[in-house]
Amino acid sequence: MRAETQNTVAEIEKSLELLAQRLNWETAEYRLEEFNARVEDPNLWDDAEAAQKLMRERQNLVDAINIYKGIKQELADNIELIELGEMEEDQEVISDAEDALKTLQVSAAEKELEALLDGEADSNDTFLEINSGAGGTESCDWASMLARMYVRWAEKKGYKVELQSESAGEEAGIKSAAYKISGHNAYGWLKSESGVHRLVRISPFDSAAKRHTSFCSVWVYPVVDDNIEIDVNPADIRIDTYRSSGAGGQHVNTTDSAVRITHHPTGIVVTSSEKSQHQNRDIAMKALKSRLYQQELDRRNAAINEAHENKGDAGWGSQIRSYVLQPYQMVKDLRTSHETSDTKGVLDGDLDGFMAATLAMNVAGKSRSEAQGD
C-alpha cells in the first residue's frame, strides 16, 4: 500500500476513534437494547412528550451506531480491495479503492466534527446578532461584511436564513442586524462565533488611505424549541410598538407594527420588525426566551460563557478573532491559534476550520489562555 494511502487510512482510523469515544462504543449496543425495550412498553405514549423525547434519543443513537459501523465497514472493504488489486497487479482496482478512501476520509472527518455537537441545544436553530462597535462608519461597514460572511456560510450549509431586524448605518453598512438561521446543528456550529471580531485594513472611507482598526460583536444563542420550557413573568417585561424604518420604496413599513420587548430583571432587549405586529410579538417573545435560555446555558458552561461575560465597550478587549487585510493577509482565532491567509475565502463564508478548532478545544477542556499558550 502506498504511503499516501496509508496516511489516508490512518486519518480515517483517527476519526473512527473519536467517533467511538463520543459514542461510548463499548456500551452503545447495550443502550440501544434498553431503548428498544422501553419503546415496546404499551404505556409509553401515556406521556406523549416523554415518548417523543425517548424516540428522538433512540434514533440519534441508531444513527450514530450506523454511521460508525458504515465507516468502519467501508474502510475495511477498500483496504481489502487494494490488497487484492496488489496481489493481482490490477491498477484500476487499486485506483478506484484509493479514490473511495479519499472520499471516505472527507466524510469521516465531517462525521467526526458532527460528533462534537452533542450539547443540550446544539441541534437547535439559532439566532445570530451583529452589532457594530466603536469606529463609526468603519465599524458599520465591518458589521455588514460580517453579516454577509455568516449568510454565505449558512447558505453553503443549506440552512435557511431569515433577517429578523436591521438598523442601517448613517453613511454605510449597518449598526446592527439579527438573523434566525434554521437547520440541523445550526446553533452547535455557530455558538463558537460569539465574541468580538476585529478588522484591520486600509479604510475605503479615508482619503488619506490610512490603516484603520474596527470592532464588531457577534452574539449567538439557540432558538428554544417546544421541548424546553422557559417561564416569563408578564410583570417582568415591557412591550413597545413603534414604526420600523426600512430601505425605502415598497419595503417601507408604514404601520406601527415593529415590536420591542424589554425584560427588566436581566435588561435583555429584543426586537422584530416584520409587517405583522402579531407575528412580531411571537418572534420577539421567542427571541427573549432563547436569550434567557442562553443565560442558563452560560451558567452551566463556563467555556461558552467566556464569550458573553463582557458587555458594551468593556467587551472590546475580549476579542476572539482578528481579520487582518493590511499590511498582510491573515485571519487568526485568538482562542485556538487557528489561522489562514485566505482572507477572501473566510469573508466568503469559509468558517468551518475555525469552528471545528474551537469545538475540539472545548471538548479537550482547554481554556483560552491554555490554547494561546499552546
PDB file of N, CA and C in Angstrom, residues 227-275:
ATOM      1  N   ASN A 227     -39.575  21.667  23.359  1.00  0.00           N
ATOM      2  CA  ASN A 227     -39.190  20.718  24.400  1.00  0.00           C
ATOM      3  C   ASN A 227     -38.478  21.391  25.569  1.00  0.00           C
ATOM      4  N   ILE A 228     -38.235  22.698  25.453  1.00  0.00           N
ATOM      5  CA  ILE A 228     -37.571  23.431  26.520  1.00  0.00           C
ATOM      6  C   ILE A 228     -38.537  24.498  27.021  1.00  0.00           C
ATOM      7  N   GLU A 229     -38.907  24.438  28.278  1.00  0.00           N
ATOM      8  CA  GLU A 229     -39.882  25.360  28.839  1.00  0.00           C
ATOM      9  C   GLU A 229     -39.163  26.515  29.539  1.00  0.00           C
ATOM     10  N   ILE A 230     -39.474  27.722  29.119  1.00  0.00           N
ATOM     11  CA  ILE A 230     -38.944  28.927  29.745  1.00  0.00           C
ATOM     12  C   ILE A 230     -40.136  29.769  30.181  1.00  0.00           C
ATOM     13  N   ASP A 231     -40.257  29.994  31.474  1.00  0.00           N
ATOM     14  CA  ASP A 231     -41.367  30.786  32.000  1.00  0.00           C
ATOM     15  C   ASP A 231     -40.960  32.252  32.082  1.00  0.00           C
ATOM     16  N   VAL A 232     -41.772  33.114  31.485  1.00  0.00           N
ATOM     17  CA  VAL A 232     -41.530  34.554  31.533  1.00  0.00           C
ATOM     18  C   VAL A 232     -42.704  35.208  32.239  1.00  0.00           C
ATOM     19  N   ASN A 233     -42.416  35.866  33.350  1.00  0.00           N
ATOM     20  CA  ASN A 233     -43.456  36.555  34.119  1.00  0.00           C
ATOM     21  C   ASN A 233     -43.888  37.811  33.361  1.00  0.00           C
ATOM     22  N   PRO A 234     -45.175  37.931  33.016  1.00  0.00           N
ATOM     23  CA  PRO A 234     -45.627  39.124  32.275  1.00  0.00           C
ATOM     24  C   PRO A 234     -45.287  40.429  32.979  1.00  0.00           C
ATOM     25  N   ALA A 235     -45.191  40.384  34.316  1.00  0.00           N
ATOM     26  CA  ALA A 235     -44.877  41.601  35.060  1.00  0.00           C
ATOM     27  C   ALA A 235     -43.414  42.017  34.876  1.00  0.00           C
ATOM     28  N   ASP A 236     -42.590  41.104  34.361  1.00  0.00           N
ATOM     29  CA  ASP A 236     -41.165  41.385  34.196  1.00  0.00           C
ATOM     30  C   ASP A 236     -40.822  41.982  32.837  1.00  0.00           C
ATOM     31  N   ILE A 237     -41.814  42.115  31.944  1.00  0.00           N
ATOM     32  CA  ILE A 237     -41.493  42.588  30.595  1.00  0.00           C
ATOM     33  C   ILE A 237     -42.309  43.831  30.233  1.00  0.00           C
ATOM     34  N   ARG A 238     -41.733  44.647  29.353  1.00  0.00           N
ATOM     35  CA  ARG A 238     -42.445  45.781  28.771  1.00  0.00           C
ATOM     36  C   ARG A 238     -42.440  45.604  27.268  1.00  0.00           C
ATOM     37  N   ILE A 239     -43.613  45.729  26.648  1.00  0.00           N
ATOM     38  CA  ILE A 239     -43.739  45.566  25.200  1.00  0.00           C
ATOM     39  C   ILE A 239     -44.063  46.917  24.582  1.00  0.00           C
ATOM     40  N   ASP A 240     -43.182  47.372  23.686  1.00  0.00           N
ATOM     41  CA  ASP A 240     -43.384  48.641  22.984  1.00  0.00           C
ATOM     42  C   ASP A 240     -43.569  48.377  21.497  1.00  0.00           C
ATOM     43  N   THR A 241     -44.415  49.166  20.874  1.00  0.00           N
ATOM     44  CA  THR A 241     -44.568  49.107  19.415  1.00  0.00           C
ATOM     45  C   THR A 241     -44.094  50.437  18.834  1.00  0.00           C
ATOM     46  N   TYR A 242     -43.546  50.364  17.644  1.00  0.00           N
ATOM     47  CA  TYR A 242     -43.035  51.574  17.010  1.00  0.00           C
ATOM     48  C   TYR A 242     -43.028  51.378  15.509  1.00  0.00           C
ATOM     49  N   ARG A 243     -42.813  52.454  14.785  1.00  0.00           N
ATOM     50  CA  ARG A 243     -42.787  52.404  13.324  1.00  0.00           C
ATOM     51  C   ARG A 243     -41.386  52.036  12.869  1.00  0.00           C
ATOM     52  N   SER A 244     -41.295  50.945  12.118  1.00  0.00           N
ATOM     53  CA  SER A 244     -39.995  50.474  11.654  1.00  0.00           C
ATOM     54  C   SER A 244     -39.563  51.263  10.432  1.00  0.00           C
ATOM     55  N   SER A 245     -38.278  51.612  10.385  1.00  0.00           N
ATOM     56  CA  SER A 245     -37.735  52.303   9.208  1.00  0.00           C
ATOM     57  C   SER A 245     -37.116  51.298   8.283  1.00  0.00           C
ATOM     58  N   GLY A 246     -37.427  51.381   7.002  1.00  0.00           N
ATOM     59  CA  GLY A 246     -36.915  50.419   6.025  1.00  0.00           C
ATOM     60  C   GLY A 246     -36.000  51.070   5.027  1.00  0.00           C
ATOM     61  N   ALA A 247     -35.745  50.354   3.935  1.00  0.00           N
ATOM     62  CA  ALA A 247     -34.809  50.851   2.920  1.00  0.00           C
ATOM     63  C   ALA A 247     -35.472  51.798   1.935  1.00  0.00           C
ATOM     64  N   GLY A 248     -36.779  51.944   2.045  1.00  0.00           N
ATOM     65  CA  GLY A 248     -37.469  52.824   1.110  1.00  0.00           C
ATOM     66  C   GLY A 248     -38.306  52.044   0.127  1.00  0.00           C
ATOM     67  N   GLY A 249     -39.150  52.760  -0.643  1.00  0.00           N
ATOM     68  CA  GLY A 249     -39.964  52.087  -1.663  1.00  0.00           C
ATOM     69  C   GLY A 249     -40.959  51.129  -1.046  1.00  0.00           C
ATOM     70  N   GLN A 250     -41.158  50.014  -1.710  1.00  0.00           N
ATOM     71  CA  GLN A 250     -42.190  49.075  -1.291  1.00  0.00           C
ATOM     72  C   GLN A 250     -41.850  48.395   0.032  1.00  0.00           C
ATOM     73  N   HIS A 251     -40.583  48.497   0.484  1.00  0.00           N
ATOM     74  CA  HIS A 251     -40.184  47.806   1.693  1.00  0.00           C
ATOM     75  C   HIS A 251     -40.415  48.627   2.957  1.00  0.00           C
ATOM     76  N   VAL A 252     -40.865  49.877   2.814  1.00  0.00           N
ATOM     77  CA  VAL A 252     -41.101  50.700   3.995  1.00  0.00           C
ATOM     78  C   VAL A 252     -42.295  50.159   4.763  1.00  0.00           C
ATOM     79  N   ASN A 253     -42.111  50.013   6.089  1.00  0.00           N
ATOM     80  CA  ASN A 253     -43.196  49.555   6.950  1.00  0.00           C
ATOM     81  C   ASN A 253     -43.989  50.782   7.391  1.00  0.00           C
ATOM     82  N   THR A 254     -45.205  50.932   6.935  1.00  0.00           N
ATOM     83  CA  THR A 254     -45.963  52.162   7.139  1.00  0.00           C
ATOM     84  C   THR A 254     -46.887  52.094   8.341  1.00  0.00           C
ATOM     85  N   THR A 255     -46.874  51.022   9.119  1.00  0.00           N
ATOM     86  CA  THR A 255     -47.697  50.927  10.317  1.00  0.00           C
ATOM     87  C   THR A 255     -46.803  50.739  11.537  1.00  0.00           C
ATOM     88  N   ASP A 256     -47.354  51.047  12.710  1.00  0.00           N
ATOM     89  CA  ASP A 256     -46.615  50.887  13.952  1.00  0.00           C
ATOM     90  C   ASP A 256     -46.619  49.426  14.366  1.00  0.00           C
ATOM     91  N   SER A 257     -45.986  48.587  13.547  1.00  0.00           N
ATOM     92  CA  SER A 257     -46.078  47.139  13.773  1.00  0.00           C
ATOM     93  C   SER A 257     -44.841  46.542  14.414  1.00  0.00           C
ATOM     94  N   ALA A 258     -43.697  47.249  14.378  1.00  0.00           N
ATOM     95  CA  ALA A 258     -42.480  46.701  14.965  1.00  0.00           C
ATOM     96  C   ALA A 258     -42.650  46.579  16.476  1.00  0.00           C
ATOM     97  N   VAL A 259     -42.020  45.566  17.051  1.00  0.00           N
ATOM     98  CA  VAL A 259     -42.198  45.267  18.474  1.00  0.00           C
ATOM     99  C   VAL A 259     -40.843  45.198  19.159  1.00  0.00           C
ATOM    100  N   ARG A 260     -40.769  45.824  20.334  1.00  0.00           N
ATOM    101  CA  ARG A 260     -39.581  45.737  21.183  1.00  0.00           C
ATOM    102  C   ARG A 260     -40.026  45.217  22.542  1.00  0.00           C
ATOM    103  N   ILE A 261     -39.369  44.163  23.014  1.00  0.00           N
ATOM    104  CA  ILE A 261     -39.675  43.616  24.340  1.00  0.00           C
ATOM    105  C   ILE A 261     -38.461  43.807  25.239  1.00  0.00           C
ATOM    106  N   THR A 262     -38.683  44.413  26.411  1.00  0.00           N
ATOM    107  CA  THR A 262     -37.624  44.627  27.399  1.00  0.00           C
ATOM    108  C   THR A 262     -37.884  43.749  28.608  1.00  0.00           C
ATOM    109  N   HIS A 263     -36.893  42.956  28.986  1.00  0.00           N
ATOM    110  CA  HIS A 263     -37.001  42.087  30.166  1.00  0.00           C
ATOM    111  C   HIS A 263     -36.291  42.795  31.319  1.00  0.00           C
ATOM    112  N   HIS A 264     -37.061  43.308  32.287  1.00  0.00           N
ATOM    113  CA  HIS A 264     -36.495  44.152  33.334  1.00  0.00           C
ATOM    114  C   HIS A 264     -35.462  43.460  34.222  1.00  0.00           C
ATOM    115  N   PRO A 265     -35.691  42.224  34.667  1.00  0.00           N
ATOM    116  CA  PRO A 265     -34.713  41.610  35.586  1.00  0.00           C
ATOM    117  C   PRO A 265     -33.325  41.442  34.978  1.00  0.00           C
ATOM    118  N   THR A 266     -33.246  41.219  33.664  1.00  0.00           N
ATOM    119  CA  THR A 266     -31.945  40.963  33.035  1.00  0.00           C
ATOM    120  C   THR A 266     -31.466  42.115  32.162  1.00  0.00           C
ATOM    121  N   GLY A 267     -32.376  43.025  31.790  1.00  0.00           N
ATOM    122  CA  GLY A 267     -32.004  44.104  30.891  1.00  0.00           C
ATOM    123  C   GLY A 267     -31.969  43.686  29.434  1.00  0.00           C
ATOM    124  N   ILE A 268     -32.401  42.474  29.117  1.00  0.00           N
ATOM    125  CA  ILE A 268     -32.403  41.985  27.741  1.00  0.00           C
ATOM    126  C   ILE A 268     -33.455  42.744  26.927  1.00  0.00           C
ATOM    127  N   VAL A 269     -33.079  43.171  25.732  1.00  0.00           N
ATOM    128  CA  VAL A 269     -33.998  43.846  24.816  1.00  0.00           C
ATOM    129  C   VAL A 269     -33.963  43.107  23.489  1.00  0.00           C
ATOM    130  N   VAL A 270     -35.137  42.732  22.977  1.00  0.00           N
ATOM    131  CA  VAL A 270     -35.231  42.062  21.682  1.00  0.00           C
ATOM    132  C   VAL A 270     -36.230  42.808  20.815  1.00  0.00           C
ATOM    133  N   THR A 271     -36.012  42.786  19.509  1.00  0.00           N
ATOM    134  CA  THR A 271     -36.898  43.489  18.591  1.00  0.00           C
ATOM    135  C   THR A 271     -37.224  42.605  17.393  1.00  0.00           C
ATOM    136  N   SER A 272     -38.330  42.935  16.734  1.00  0.00           N
ATOM    137  CA  SER A 272     -38.692  42.301  15.467  1.00  0.00           C
ATOM    138  C   SER A 272     -39.478  43.308  14.662  1.00  0.00           C
ATOM    139  N   SER A 273     -39.224  43.365  13.356  1.00  0.00           N
ATOM    140  CA  SER A 273     -39.847  44.404  12.533  1.00  0.00           C
ATOM    141  C   SER A 273     -40.413  43.840  11.239  1.00  0.00           C
ATOM    142  N   GLU A 274     -41.121  42.715  11.340  1.00  0.00           N
ATOM    143  CA  GLU A 274     -41.845  42.207  10.177  1.00  0.00           C
ATOM    144  C   GLU A 274     -43.099  43.059   9.964  1.00  0.00           C
ATOM    145  N   LYS A 275     -43.918  42.697   8.967  1.00  0.00           N
ATOM    146  CA  LYS A 275     -45.088  43.524   8.652  1.00  0.00           C
ATOM    147  C   LYS A 275     -46.226  43.332   9.647  1.00  0.00           C
TER     148      LYS A 275
END
